[in-house]
XYZ file of C-alpha atoms in Angstrom:
526
model
C 44.960 -2.841 15.602
C 41.335 -1.884 16.259
C 38.524 -4.280 15.463
C 36.134 -3.310 12.648
C 32.637 -2.393 13.750
C 30.062 -5.150 13.336
C 26.967 -3.780 11.611
C 23.729 -4.497 13.414
C 20.537 -3.560 11.582
C 17.435 -2.543 13.555
C 14.300 -1.275 11.776
C 13.001 2.218 12.495
C 9.679 1.566 10.759
C 6.551 2.660 12.657
C 5.372 -0.931 13.142
C 8.738 -1.970 14.612
C 8.975 1.127 16.774
C 5.489 0.365 18.117
C 6.733 -2.924 19.565
C 9.959 -1.539 21.027
C 12.540 -1.260 18.206
C 13.969 1.995 19.564
C 14.478 0.445 22.995
C 16.034 -2.664 21.445
C 18.511 -0.555 19.456
C 19.424 1.455 22.537
C 19.873 -1.692 24.624
C 22.150 -3.278 21.979
C 24.322 -0.148 21.991
C 24.542 -0.156 25.787
C 25.355 -3.874 26.014
C 28.033 -3.572 23.329
C 29.604 -0.639 25.185
C 29.626 -2.566 28.464
C 31.397 -5.466 26.769
C 33.741 -3.174 24.781
C 32.519 -4.676 21.527
C 32.677 -2.502 18.376
C 29.162 -2.250 16.967
C 27.640 0.087 14.373
C 23.864 0.184 14.607
C 22.113 0.970 11.321
C 18.426 1.902 11.457
C 16.614 0.612 8.382
C 13.091 0.246 7.104
C 11.217 -2.959 7.875
C 11.547 -6.135 5.820
C 7.791 -6.413 6.214
C 7.752 -9.557 8.379
C 5.744 -7.819 11.056
C 5.043 -10.828 13.268
C 8.825 -11.055 13.764
C 9.347 -7.428 14.766
C 11.563 -6.296 16.230
C 13.730 -8.251 13.774
C 17.428 -7.589 14.280
C 20.004 -8.468 11.616
C 23.769 -8.845 11.925
C 26.252 -8.569 9.053
C 28.405 -11.710 8.822
C 30.788 -13.156 6.256
C 27.954 -15.355 4.983
C 25.438 -12.539 4.748
C 22.956 -11.028 7.144
C 21.720 -13.269 9.941
C 18.337 -12.451 11.491
C 16.929 -12.746 15.001
C 13.368 -12.105 16.059
C 11.103 -11.123 17.522
C 13.707 -9.481 19.764
C 12.798 -7.718 23.004
C 14.985 -5.783 25.409
C 15.150 -8.778 27.750
C 16.732 -10.878 24.970
C 19.753 -8.626 24.366
C 22.179 -9.933 26.999
C 21.434 -13.513 25.982
C 22.040 -12.687 22.330
C 25.476 -11.282 23.176
C 26.223 -14.339 25.305
C 25.301 -16.549 22.332
C 27.690 -14.654 20.060
C 25.014 -13.150 17.847
C 27.519 -10.616 16.482
C 29.113 -13.590 14.729
C 25.753 -15.129 13.792
C 25.652 -17.464 16.822
C 22.706 -19.724 17.588
C 19.985 -18.531 19.938
C 16.286 -19.400 20.452
C 15.452 -16.229 18.483
C 17.720 -17.214 15.553
C 16.060 -17.102 12.139
C 19.101 -17.977 10.022
C 20.213 -16.064 6.951
C 17.689 -13.318 6.311
C 17.436 -13.946 2.583
C 16.738 -17.646 3.257
C 13.705 -17.022 5.467
C 10.926 -18.703 3.420
C 8.574 -15.723 3.731
C 11.184 -13.567 1.976
C 12.778 -16.211 -0.246
C 9.476 -17.006 -1.979
C 8.825 -13.362 -2.884
C 9.936 -11.511 -6.015
C 10.789 -8.087 -4.720
C 11.209 -5.434 -7.381
C 9.776 -2.250 -5.882
C 10.618 -3.393 -2.341
C 14.080 -4.770 -3.127
C 15.832 -2.245 -0.831
C 13.233 -2.331 1.940
C 14.869 -3.231 5.234
C 18.266 -3.430 3.539
C 19.380 0.207 3.452
C 19.431 3.217 5.731
C 16.406 5.169 4.372
C 18.184 8.522 4.674
C 21.560 7.483 3.277
C 22.077 8.772 -0.260
C 25.164 6.584 -0.477
C 23.223 3.455 0.467
C 20.515 4.280 -2.042
C 22.935 4.771 -4.916
C 24.961 1.665 -4.030
C 21.762 -0.403 -4.278
C 20.733 0.832 -7.721
C 19.194 4.155 -6.803
C 19.077 7.073 -9.277
C 19.850 4.793 -12.262
C 16.336 5.314 -13.613
C 16.481 9.097 -13.190
C 19.911 9.261 -14.834
C 18.516 7.332 -17.802
C 15.422 9.514 -18.027
C 17.485 12.712 -17.874
C 19.311 11.697 -21.061
C 16.221 10.536 -22.984
C 13.654 12.379 -25.064
C 10.496 12.871 -23.020
C 8.479 10.873 -25.538
C 10.775 7.892 -25.024
C 10.290 8.046 -21.262
C 6.509 8.048 -21.692
C 6.807 5.190 -24.178
C 8.757 3.145 -21.631
C 5.986 3.567 -19.066
C 3.357 2.587 -21.643
C 5.298 -0.449 -22.872
C 5.940 -1.677 -19.316
C 2.224 -2.207 -18.785
C 2.292 -0.296 -15.496
C -1.185 0.462 -14.194
C -2.293 2.549 -11.240
C -1.666 0.735 -7.965
C -4.117 2.858 -6.019
C -7.183 0.850 -6.956
C -8.475 2.007 -10.348
C -5.696 0.195 -12.272
C -5.794 2.789 -15.054
C -2.889 2.450 -17.540
C -0.173 4.842 -16.352
C 1.152 5.491 -19.845
C -2.158 7.029 -20.971
C -2.059 9.486 -18.068
C 1.566 10.393 -18.758
C 0.914 10.917 -22.455
C -2.155 13.085 -21.788
C -0.309 15.394 -19.382
C 2.798 15.468 -21.554
C 0.770 16.628 -24.596
C -1.261 19.197 -22.646
C -0.292 22.805 -23.356
C 0.289 24.832 -20.216
C 2.937 26.993 -18.611
C 2.630 25.097 -15.329
C 2.073 21.388 -14.751
C 2.104 19.321 -11.583
C 2.832 15.805 -10.364
C 0.786 14.839 -7.320
C 1.398 11.721 -5.262
C -1.544 10.432 -3.262
C -0.087 9.037 -0.040
C -3.368 9.288 1.865
C -3.275 5.555 2.571
C -6.595 5.104 4.340
C -7.582 1.558 3.358
C -7.873 -0.896 6.220
C -5.035 -3.395 6.345
C -2.715 -1.452 4.043
C 0.746 -0.081 4.804
C 2.904 -0.338 1.662
C 2.800 3.447 1.146
C 3.895 4.048 4.720
C 6.689 1.498 4.410
C 7.923 3.241 1.261
C 7.843 6.717 2.767
C 9.678 5.548 5.891
C 11.895 2.823 4.456
C 12.852 3.891 0.915
C 11.810 7.533 0.414
C 14.381 8.284 -2.299
C 12.656 5.709 -4.522
C 9.445 7.759 -4.485
C 11.407 10.968 -5.021
C 13.154 9.394 -8.001
C 9.875 8.191 -9.491
C 8.296 11.628 -9.132
C 11.336 13.351 -10.633
C 11.219 11.019 -13.652
C 7.519 11.772 -14.043
C 8.166 15.508 -13.786
C 10.844 15.437 -16.487
C 8.647 13.309 -18.752
C 5.428 15.332 -18.601
C 6.971 18.784 -18.260
C 6.004 19.402 -14.643
C 8.217 21.502 -12.398
C 6.405 21.050 -9.107
C 5.356 17.931 -7.207
C 3.215 17.477 -4.123
C 3.026 14.461 -1.844
C -0.229 14.290 0.116
C 0.465 12.215 3.246
C -2.123 11.229 5.831
C -1.740 12.993 9.153
C -1.757 9.640 10.964
C 1.736 9.001 9.530
C 3.910 11.488 11.474
C 7.094 9.427 11.133
C 6.571 9.043 7.395
C 6.118 12.807 7.042
C 9.292 13.490 9.018
C 11.448 10.965 7.142
C 10.158 12.009 3.731
C 10.747 15.708 4.362
C 14.339 14.965 5.370
C 14.787 12.858 2.228
C 13.465 15.666 0.015
C 15.909 18.114 1.609
C 18.838 15.732 1.052
C 17.838 14.979 -2.542
C 17.530 18.695 -3.273
C 20.949 19.456 -1.796
C 22.477 16.624 -3.841
C 20.978 17.872 -7.116
C 18.417 15.110 -7.650
C 15.724 17.747 -7.146
C 15.844 21.491 -7.657
C 16.705 23.673 -10.629
C 18.876 21.175 -12.524
C 17.551 17.673 -11.879
C 20.282 15.088 -12.448
C 22.056 17.497 -14.785
C 19.080 17.588 -17.150
C 18.800 21.356 -17.189
C 15.179 20.969 -16.026
C 13.650 21.900 -12.700
C 11.515 19.784 -10.392
C 10.726 20.351 -6.729
C 8.633 18.459 -4.189
C 6.556 19.763 -1.292
C 4.720 17.757 1.353
C 1.103 18.387 2.311
C -0.500 16.676 5.306
C -4.032 15.329 5.017
C -6.596 16.129 7.699
C -8.076 12.689 8.284
C -10.734 12.436 5.573
C -11.034 9.042 3.845
C -12.714 10.548 0.783
C -9.615 12.691 0.176
C -8.048 9.508 -1.134
C -10.207 10.217 -4.198
C -8.007 12.222 -6.533
C -10.196 15.292 -7.067
C -11.106 15.604 -3.369
C -7.379 15.405 -2.654
C -6.732 18.263 -5.087
C -9.365 20.376 -3.334
C -7.644 19.675 -0.015
C -4.183 20.571 -1.342
C -5.636 23.836 -2.609
C -6.791 24.602 0.932
C -10.463 23.862 0.353
C -12.849 21.357 1.893
C -12.182 17.873 0.533
C -15.150 17.419 -1.787
C -15.202 15.341 -4.975
C -15.201 17.246 -8.269
C -17.388 16.290 -11.199
C -15.574 14.978 -14.284
C -14.933 16.196 -16.944
C -12.646 18.054 -16.912
C -10.107 15.351 -16.133
C -7.294 16.241 -13.701
C -4.771 15.366 -16.423
C -6.025 18.453 -18.267
C -7.392 20.650 -15.471
C -6.228 19.393 -12.116
C -4.362 21.161 -9.314
C -5.023 24.918 -9.486
C -6.691 24.273 -12.840
C -3.468 23.053 -14.488
C -2.568 19.699 -16.120
C -1.743 17.289 -13.301
C -0.332 13.776 -13.232
C -1.785 11.943 -10.224
C -0.596 8.569 -8.983
C -0.377 6.786 -5.678
C 2.908 5.975 -3.941
C 3.448 2.454 -5.294
C 2.736 3.483 -8.898
C 5.392 6.196 -8.788
C 7.759 4.004 -6.783
C 7.574 1.404 -9.573
C 8.853 3.884 -12.165
C 12.622 3.923 -11.335
C 12.993 0.166 -11.949
C 11.262 0.500 -15.328
C 13.650 3.203 -16.504
C 16.701 1.524 -14.958
C 16.113 -1.963 -16.357
C 13.835 -1.326 -19.319
C 10.127 -1.740 -19.980
C 10.551 -5.358 -21.086
C 12.074 -6.326 -17.747
C 9.076 -5.018 -15.808
C 6.627 -6.412 -18.347
C 8.185 -9.805 -17.811
C 6.400 -10.071 -14.467
C 2.696 -10.811 -14.224
C 0.138 -12.089 -16.702
C -2.379 -10.795 -19.239
C -2.930 -7.058 -18.867
C -1.728 -7.147 -15.248
C 2.002 -6.605 -15.545
C 4.692 -6.172 -12.940
C 4.360 -6.911 -9.241
C 2.044 -5.839 -6.448
C 2.976 -5.558 -2.757
C 0.168 -7.448 -1.040
C -0.363 -6.510 2.595
C -1.622 -9.267 4.894
C -3.605 -8.112 7.914
C -6.566 -8.904 10.127
C -6.853 -12.277 11.838
C -3.697 -13.776 10.368
C -0.786 -15.630 11.929
C 1.988 -14.042 9.888
C 0.967 -10.530 8.917
C 3.295 -8.679 6.595
C 4.131 -7.466 3.128
C 4.426 -9.926 0.244
C 5.533 -8.620 -3.166
C 4.654 -11.005 -5.980
C 3.916 -10.829 -9.708
C 0.246 -10.832 -10.651
C -1.156 -14.324 -11.137
C -0.638 -15.905 -7.736
C -3.664 -16.752 -5.610
C -5.281 -15.608 -2.413
C -4.908 -19.127 -1.015
C -1.132 -18.908 -1.480
C -1.016 -15.547 0.263
C -3.194 -16.413 3.245
C -2.268 -20.063 3.793
C 1.325 -20.361 2.554
C 2.645 -16.931 3.492
C 0.165 -15.929 6.193
C -0.070 -19.317 7.906
C -3.841 -19.109 8.331
C -5.594 -17.280 11.125
C -3.936 -16.097 14.307
C -6.878 -17.494 16.267
C -6.264 -20.949 14.791
C -9.850 -21.124 13.576
C -10.853 -21.678 9.913
C -10.781 -18.712 7.535
C -14.305 -17.648 6.630
C -13.905 -14.567 4.439
C -11.103 -12.439 3.060
C -11.659 -8.805 2.156
C -9.385 -7.737 -0.679
C -8.860 -4.131 -1.733
C -9.686 -2.129 1.373
C -12.985 -1.268 3.082
C -14.700 -0.878 -0.297
C -13.445 -4.250 -1.536
C -15.499 -7.417 -1.806
C -15.423 -10.305 0.658
C -13.922 -13.210 -1.267
C -15.384 -16.641 -0.342
C -13.392 -19.908 -0.218
C -14.471 -21.076 -3.689
C -12.724 -18.029 -5.204
C -9.432 -18.236 -3.302
C -7.769 -19.946 -6.290
C -8.747 -17.175 -8.717
C -5.536 -15.609 -10.110
C -4.732 -12.297 -8.467
C -4.937 -10.027 -11.472
C -7.191 -7.089 -12.292
C -9.304 -8.775 -14.967
C -9.759 -12.101 -13.151
C -10.966 -10.332 -10.020
C -13.234 -7.977 -11.951
C -14.819 -11.050 -13.547
C -15.966 -12.302 -10.125
C -17.092 -8.865 -8.955
C -14.039 -8.169 -6.813
C -11.115 -5.755 -6.961
C -7.446 -5.863 -5.995
C -7.417 -2.216 -5.002
C -4.256 -1.218 -3.161
C -3.357 -4.819 -2.370
C -4.816 -4.946 1.133
C -5.826 -8.429 2.341
C -7.853 -8.588 5.579
C -8.637 -12.053 6.943
C -11.681 -13.040 9.043
C -12.171 -16.373 10.785
C -15.402 -18.352 11.133
C -16.636 -16.255 14.050
C -17.146 -13.222 11.799
C -20.735 -12.022 11.347
C -20.934 -10.974 7.706
C -24.206 -9.094 8.142
C -22.557 -6.910 10.780
C -19.570 -6.367 8.492
C -21.924 -5.361 5.661
C -23.614 -2.914 8.012
C -20.213 -1.525 8.964
C -19.444 -0.865 5.271
C -22.577 1.252 4.935
C -21.911 3.007 8.242
C -18.314 3.742 7.192
C -19.569 5.289 3.955
C -22.144 7.388 5.807
C -19.470 8.758 8.134
C -16.808 9.353 5.477
C -18.971 10.594 2.584
C -18.130 14.121 1.440
C -21.884 14.657 1.042
C -21.820 16.076 -2.456
C -23.969 13.416 -4.142
C -27.270 12.014 -2.882
C -26.730 8.295 -3.665
C -23.673 8.211 -1.406
C -24.766 10.671 1.291
C -28.330 9.398 1.742
C -27.925 5.912 0.292
C -25.368 4.838 2.874
C -27.528 6.089 5.747
C -30.564 4.246 4.362
C -28.296 1.201 3.891
C -27.548 1.023 7.601
C -31.250 1.239 8.372
C -32.181 -1.468 5.858
C -29.553 -3.911 7.151
C -30.771 -3.256 10.693
C -34.294 -4.218 9.595
C -32.982 -7.371 7.891
C -31.297 -8.412 11.123
C -34.278 -7.536 13.332
C -37.055 -9.164 11.288
C -37.818 -12.421 9.518
C -40.186 -13.882 6.945
C -41.718 -11.595 4.327
C -40.529 -8.431 6.072
C -36.910 -9.587 5.886
C -37.297 -10.687 2.251
C -38.728 -7.301 1.285
C -35.799 -5.536 2.943
C -33.309 -7.719 1.037
C -34.972 -6.644 -2.224
C -34.745 -3.032 -1.070
C -31.069 -3.421 -0.124
C -30.203 -4.751 -3.572
C -32.083 -1.904 -5.224
C -30.324 0.633 -2.998
C -26.914 -0.872 -3.839
C -27.661 -0.591 -7.547
C -28.540 3.087 -7.140
C -25.318 3.747 -5.224
C -23.188 1.815 -7.731
C -24.422 3.632 -10.811
C -25.481 6.976 -9.367
C -22.616 8.005 -7.086
C -20.182 10.690 -8.162
C -17.084 8.726 -7.131
C -15.925 5.320 -5.912
C -16.775 6.141 -2.281
C -20.462 5.558 -2.889
C -19.999 3.526 -6.044
C -17.937 0.787 -4.406
C -19.533 0.597 -0.965
C -22.021 -1.991 -2.333
C -19.065 -4.352 -3.029
C -18.599 -5.567 0.552
C -22.360 -5.430 1.176
C -23.439 -7.522 -1.809
C -20.536 -9.957 -1.559
C -21.442 -10.626 2.068
C -25.117 -11.018 1.156
C -24.486 -13.267 -1.849
C -21.817 -15.528 -0.395
C -22.895 -15.658 3.265
C -26.727 -15.442 3.185
C -27.035 -17.459 6.392
C -25.528 -14.549 8.329
C -28.472 -12.438 7.167
C -30.945 -15.122 8.239
C -31.524 -16.237 4.646
C -31.648 -19.814 3.402
C -30.512 -19.101 -0.150
C -29.154 -16.402 -2.410
C -31.796 -17.341 -4.940
C -34.052 -14.589 -3.639
C -33.668 -11.770 -6.164
C -29.984 -12.690 -6.473
C -27.912 -10.209 -8.399
C -24.645 -11.195 -10.136
C -22.122 -12.153 -7.491
C -20.100 -9.278 -6.082
């Protein structure tokens, strides 16, 4: 009687592959063959514990047992230790679900991440996949839109606009053709939740887009993926082909009698194309330049037609809402910030990775409890939240609840959930200069406050750093005035939000600018 194959799970996520996951998987297969041991290697997404990659898991009677970080040189020793039966080894991490980093999370959107084979339709369905789409296919479109509204879901791309309002606007718009566009141009520093979704649970995004298409009356979807994500593009295209063949996309979505198809478009490396109207220009084959509003994309978007635009995590949150009900999703979070957000820990941090939690936790919990402080071992000085256009959050605000309103009240933003940590060696004046320089390089150039303001901003910060006394003080006044012009005069968030990191650095770390106090012409804290 032949022995049943032992399932060994090895991530195929880009981050894991970058540190040797492919070689580890190959070495496990070779070692098992040499020892005549029956092993089935399953390539999954990443659990998001990136400091432990490559993290290998083995299916046992008690559940999955994890080992990491595993390198090729560890494989023979793991077999000697009986890791196929969950044996002890210096790289043992115990039961995967009991690892504190995972056990303390509340994974809703990322519940399947690292658990399933990303391109197995069977795996996806066995772990709750397609339940939301099946429900939506049997509901009146108004009821689907109502569920999104009642859930409290807001855009996870940064603006936090109520999703239900967008859905209702597009659904009510009169047009022969409507579109659903997913912005997967994940360009924010320290962010990777979109990439993890595309590579590790692509059917979830497909399901969310299909639900959106049925609800608003769209028959065509586009996913705009950054060109720096070649593996994500490859995996997602394969997933779309499989979903189409299985009837979850195509002319009769989930037996609804309605059509919805998805195409992939690759971005060309422009940060400003993360702005929704610049993205639409790019998809249409034009230069990625921001459009003036109105008209709103919900009424005149892609090719001039009503278009529902969301980022990856917003659309990926939709299946759970339809599968379990709006009240279930609304039960997470606090105030007007409902549901969960996948926070992404990066920068100078000991335990970088993805942490999905309901709104209301704190930055201190994320960075100290989950992240373990800095990788350098030095004190944390500043934490940038929300990408390169997000504010630097000082220590006295690390206990502010992580929700949209609480952060707006202190002049900060949650953005896409990126958290980049800096230790006490960071020069905040140089980081403020970098923010202006980044804007100058990435600006589409359409509006003067962004195009010229960012260039002048670099020059002004240079003069602050190179001078002292009255000359420096005059330049600080000028910098504040320039930031105000950019904030209120820019056409989009590229120029409008660049002052966030600049002013927060200036207000909270004046000593790095050679200033004794923020009292000098201090604006409200950013």
